mmCIF file of C-alpha atoms in Angstrom:
data_model
loop_
_atom_site.group_PDB
_atom_site.id
_atom_site.type_symbol
_atom_site.label_atom_id
_atom_site.label_comp_id
_atom_site.label_asym_id
_atom_site.label_seq_id
_atom_site.Cartn_x
_atom_site.Cartn_y
_atom_site.Cartn_z
ATOM 1 C CA MET S 1 92.963 133.755 95.997
ATOM 2 C CA GLU S 2 92.681 136.902 98.149
ATOM 3 C CA ALA S 3 94.508 135.111 100.991
ATOM 4 C CA ASN S 4 97.331 134.186 98.644
ATOM 5 C CA ARG S 5 97.697 137.764 97.433
ATOM 6 C CA TYR S 6 97.853 139.221 100.935
ATOM 7 C CA LEU S 7 100.267 136.575 102.179
ATOM 8 C CA ASN S 8 102.567 137.143 99.204
ATOM 9 C CA TYR S 9 102.489 140.893 99.880
ATOM 10 C CA ALA S 10 103.279 140.248 103.569
ATOM 11 C CA THR S 11 106.193 138.009 102.523
ATOM 12 C CA GLY S 12 107.702 140.866 100.522
ATOM 13 C CA LEU S 13 107.384 143.226 103.480
ATOM 14 C CA ALA S 14 108.895 140.692 105.894
ATOM 15 C CA MET S 15 111.878 140.298 103.586
ATOM 16 C CA LYS S 16 112.418 144.072 103.560
ATOM 17 C CA VAL S 17 112.542 144.363 107.358
ATOM 18 C CA ASN S 18 114.729 141.253 107.766
ATOM 19 C CA ARG S 19 112.694 139.600 110.542
ATOM 20 C CA PRO S 20 113.138 135.832 110.059
ATOM 21 C CA PHE S 21 110.570 134.849 112.701
ATOM 22 C CA TYR S 22 107.796 136.890 111.091
ATOM 23 C CA HIS S 23 108.818 135.768 107.621
ATOM 24 C CA GLY S 24 108.532 132.200 108.931
ATOM 25 C CA LEU S 25 105.030 132.893 110.255
ATOM 26 C CA ILE S 26 103.937 134.148 106.844
ATOM 27 C CA GLU S 27 105.425 131.125 105.051
ATOM 28 C CA TYR S 28 103.683 128.914 107.633
ATOM 29 C CA ALA S 29 100.371 130.605 106.824
ATOM 30 C CA LEU S 30 101.010 130.034 103.107
ATOM 31 C CA GLY S 31 101.756 126.387 103.812
ATOM 32 C CA LYS S 32 98.549 126.086 105.843
ATOM 33 C CA LEU S 33 96.643 127.537 102.892
ATOM 34 C CA HIS S 34 98.177 124.902 100.611
ATOM 35 C CA PHE S 35 97.356 122.203 103.199
ATOM 36 C CA VAL S 36 93.688 123.236 103.127
ATOM 37 C CA ARG S 37 93.780 123.192 99.323
ATOM 38 C CA ALA S 38 95.476 119.743 99.358
ATOM 39 C CA SER S 39 98.344 121.125 97.308
ATOM 40 C CA ASN S 40 101.074 119.001 98.868
ATOM 41 C CA ASP S 41 104.014 120.121 96.737
ATOM 42 C CA SER S 42 103.323 123.793 97.454
ATOM 43 C CA MET S 43 102.755 123.029 101.141
ATOM 44 C CA VAL S 44 106.137 121.275 101.417
ATOM 45 C CA ILE S 45 107.878 124.212 99.737
ATOM 46 C CA ALA S 46 106.200 126.795 101.971
ATOM 47 C CA TYR S 47 106.799 124.787 105.166
ATOM 48 C CA SER S 48 110.447 124.211 104.249
ATOM 49 C CA SER S 49 110.880 127.941 103.698
ATOM 50 C CA ALA S 50 109.122 128.687 106.998
ATOM 51 C CA ALA S 51 111.406 126.281 108.872
ATOM 52 C CA LYS S 52 114.483 127.864 107.283
ATOM 53 C CA HIS S 53 113.383 131.322 108.457
ATOM 54 C CA PHE S 54 112.356 130.108 111.913
ATOM 55 C CA LEU S 55 115.697 128.435 112.478
ATOM 56 C CA GLN S 56 117.461 131.731 111.652
ATOM 57 C CA SER S 57 115.612 133.420 114.500
ATOM 58 C CA ALA S 58 117.161 133.498 117.957
ATOM 59 C CA GLN S 59 113.799 134.286 119.552
ATOM 60 C CA HIS S 60 110.590 132.379 120.260
ATOM 61 C CA LYS S 61 112.202 128.898 120.435
ATOM 62 C CA ASN S 62 109.218 127.274 122.191
ATOM 63 C CA ARG S 63 106.716 128.783 119.782
ATOM 64 C CA ILE S 64 108.841 127.734 116.805
ATOM 65 C CA ALA S 65 109.052 124.185 118.205
ATOM 66 C CA ASP S 66 105.239 124.092 118.433
ATOM 67 C CA ILE S 67 104.842 125.359 114.869
ATOM 68 C CA LEU S 68 107.361 122.808 113.570
ATOM 69 C CA LEU S 69 105.325 120.079 115.292
ATOM 70 C CA ALA S 70 102.133 121.420 113.682
ATOM 71 C CA MET S 71 103.794 121.458 110.267
ATOM 72 C CA GLY S 72 104.911 117.856 110.816
ATOM 73 C CA ASP S 73 101.323 116.956 111.729
ATOM 74 C CA ASP S 74 99.968 118.541 108.533
ATOM 75 C CA LEU S 75 102.554 116.744 106.418
ATOM 76 C CA THR S 76 101.753 113.448 108.131
ATOM 77 C CA ALA S 77 98.030 113.977 107.545
ATOM 78 C CA SER S 78 98.787 114.633 103.875
ATOM 79 C CA GLY S 79 100.796 111.413 103.556
ATOM 80 C CA GLU S 80 104.112 113.274 103.265
ATOM 81 C CA HIS S 81 105.793 111.067 105.885
ATOM 82 C CA THR S 82 109.386 111.523 104.722
ATOM 83 C CA GLU S 83 109.000 115.321 104.711
ATOM 84 C CA ALA S 84 107.385 115.248 108.170
ATOM 85 C CA LEU S 85 110.480 113.573 109.644
ATOM 86 C CA ASN S 86 112.549 116.741 109.202
ATOM 87 C CA PHE S 87 110.036 118.957 111.001
ATOM 88 C CA TYR S 88 109.643 116.634 113.987
ATOM 89 C CA GLN S 89 113.428 116.288 114.275
ATOM 90 C CA GLN S 90 113.932 120.066 114.089
ATOM 91 C CA SER S 91 111.357 120.513 116.852
ATOM 92 C CA ILE S 92 113.136 117.933 119.025
ATOM 93 C CA ASP S 93 116.456 119.667 118.396
ATOM 94 C CA LEU S 94 114.998 123.044 119.405
ATOM 95 C CA LEU S 95 113.431 121.701 122.575
ATOM 96 C CA GLY S 96 116.754 120.242 123.679
ATOM 97 C CA ASN S 97 117.055 117.889 126.612
ATOM 98 C CA SER S 98 114.289 119.172 128.851
ATOM 99 C CA LYS S 99 113.101 116.114 130.758
ATOM 100 C CA LYS S 100 109.916 117.899 131.830
ATOM 101 C CA ASP S 101 108.593 118.959 128.419
ATOM 102 C CA ASN S 102 106.065 116.465 127.066
ATOM 103 C CA ARG S 103 106.474 117.922 123.582
ATOM 104 C CA ILE S 104 109.825 116.110 123.347
ATOM 105 C CA TRP S 105 108.459 112.607 123.855
ATOM 106 C CA ASP S 106 105.378 113.455 121.798
ATOM 107 C CA ALA S 107 107.611 114.614 118.934
ATOM 108 C CA ILE S 108 109.741 111.474 119.258
ATOM 109 C CA ARG S 109 106.575 109.339 119.114
ATOM 110 C CA LEU S 110 105.343 111.245 116.060
ATOM 111 C CA LEU S 111 108.750 110.833 114.447
ATOM 112 C CA ALA S 112 108.492 107.082 115.112
ATOM 113 C CA HIS S 113 105.023 107.002 113.555
ATOM 114 C CA ASN S 114 106.403 108.422 110.325
ATOM 115 C CA TYR S 115 109.350 106.032 110.308
ATOM 116 C CA MET S 116 106.818 103.224 110.733
ATOM 117 C CA ASN S 117 104.819 104.536 107.776
ATOM 118 C CA ILE S 118 107.856 104.484 105.497
ATOM 119 C CA GLY S 119 108.775 100.973 106.583
ATOM 120 C CA LEU S 120 111.671 101.683 108.943
ATOM 121 C CA THR S 121 110.206 99.690 111.830
ATOM 122 C CA ASP S 122 113.503 99.133 113.678
ATOM 123 C CA THR S 123 114.072 102.883 113.894
ATOM 124 C CA ALA S 124 110.434 103.365 114.914
ATOM 125 C CA THR S 125 110.802 100.779 117.698
ATOM 126 C CA ILE S 126 113.918 102.482 119.099
ATOM 127 C CA LEU S 127 112.202 105.876 119.054
ATOM 128 C CA LEU S 128 109.009 104.563 120.659
ATOM 129 C CA ARG S 129 111.018 102.977 123.466
ATOM 130 C CA LYS S 130 112.793 106.318 123.985
ATOM 131 C CA SER S 131 109.442 108.144 124.051
ATOM 132 C CA LEU S 132 108.133 105.609 126.566
ATOM 133 C CA LEU S 133 111.207 105.988 128.776
ATOM 134 C CA LEU S 134 111.011 109.792 128.784
ATOM 135 C CA SER S 135 107.280 109.805 129.540
ATOM 136 C CA LYS S 136 107.838 107.285 132.372
ATOM 137 C CA GLU S 137 110.635 109.416 133.850
ATOM 138 C CA ALA S 138 108.334 112.435 133.800
ATOM 139 C CA GLY S 139 105.355 110.525 135.190
ATOM 140 C CA ASP S 140 103.254 111.343 132.120
ATOM 141 C CA THR S 141 100.603 108.610 132.102
ATOM 142 C CA LEU S 142 99.025 109.760 128.834
ATOM 143 C CA GLY S 143 102.424 109.862 127.127
ATOM 144 C CA MET S 144 103.130 106.343 128.382
ATOM 145 C CA ALA S 145 99.749 105.102 127.154
ATOM 146 C CA GLU S 146 100.311 106.599 123.694
ATOM 147 C CA ALA S 147 103.798 105.062 123.434
ATOM 148 C CA TYR S 148 102.536 101.639 124.579
ATOM 149 C CA GLN S 149 99.651 101.794 122.109
ATOM 150 C CA GLN S 150 101.897 102.736 119.221
ATOM 151 C CA LEU S 151 104.415 100.013 120.167
ATOM 152 C CA GLY S 152 101.545 97.512 120.248
ATOM 153 C CA ASN S 153 100.345 98.653 116.827
ATOM 154 C CA LEU S 154 103.868 98.390 115.435
ATOM 155 C CA TYR S 155 104.226 94.839 116.751
ATOM 156 C CA VAL S 156 100.850 93.865 115.233
ATOM 157 C CA GLU S 157 101.908 95.274 111.858
ATOM 158 C CA THR S 158 105.211 93.403 111.991
ATOM 159 C CA GLY S 159 103.601 90.109 113.060
ATOM 160 C CA GLN S 160 105.095 90.098 116.565
ATOM 161 C CA LEU S 161 101.791 89.258 118.214
ATOM 162 C CA ASP S 162 103.132 88.222 121.652
ATOM 163 C CA SER S 163 104.894 91.574 121.984
ATOM 164 C CA ALA S 164 101.768 93.359 120.714
ATOM 165 C CA VAL S 165 99.581 91.765 123.380
ATOM 166 C CA GLN S 166 102.118 92.698 126.066
ATOM 167 C CA ASN S 167 102.137 96.367 124.988
ATOM 168 C CA LEU S 168 98.404 96.691 124.431
ATOM 169 C CA GLN S 169 97.371 95.218 127.826
#
């Protein structure tokens, strides 16, 4: 409870100085606290508030993209797949079209994973192919392996066994 009290006090101070990035960091910390406590509803609220503040900031775009990815990961781990979609997409949007930044194809793959978990396998397939293409263009062997593995898993889950074998070999 002490953590909650201090974070709430810090939130009030951040609001007074009108620093959206720092306000976002505090809301992120509150969300992380709720994640640890397995309080999903409160985590979603805090993370949504953090994202809103981060996206108002013109500074720290790379750091914000990383935090949005981490928030998406926490939401995914908590089974909040639909909520996680927004955070991964916001991270992708912030990172732009950099063909050399592996966070983009990782975020696309994570986005696909969540679409797969909510049953939108066609969307997941399109995204995984995009992630695979970007990682191939960049020469990222690990990124390619992760995309192939996830494509293989998707094909197994959808009963497309010939395609699964092809992607998992």
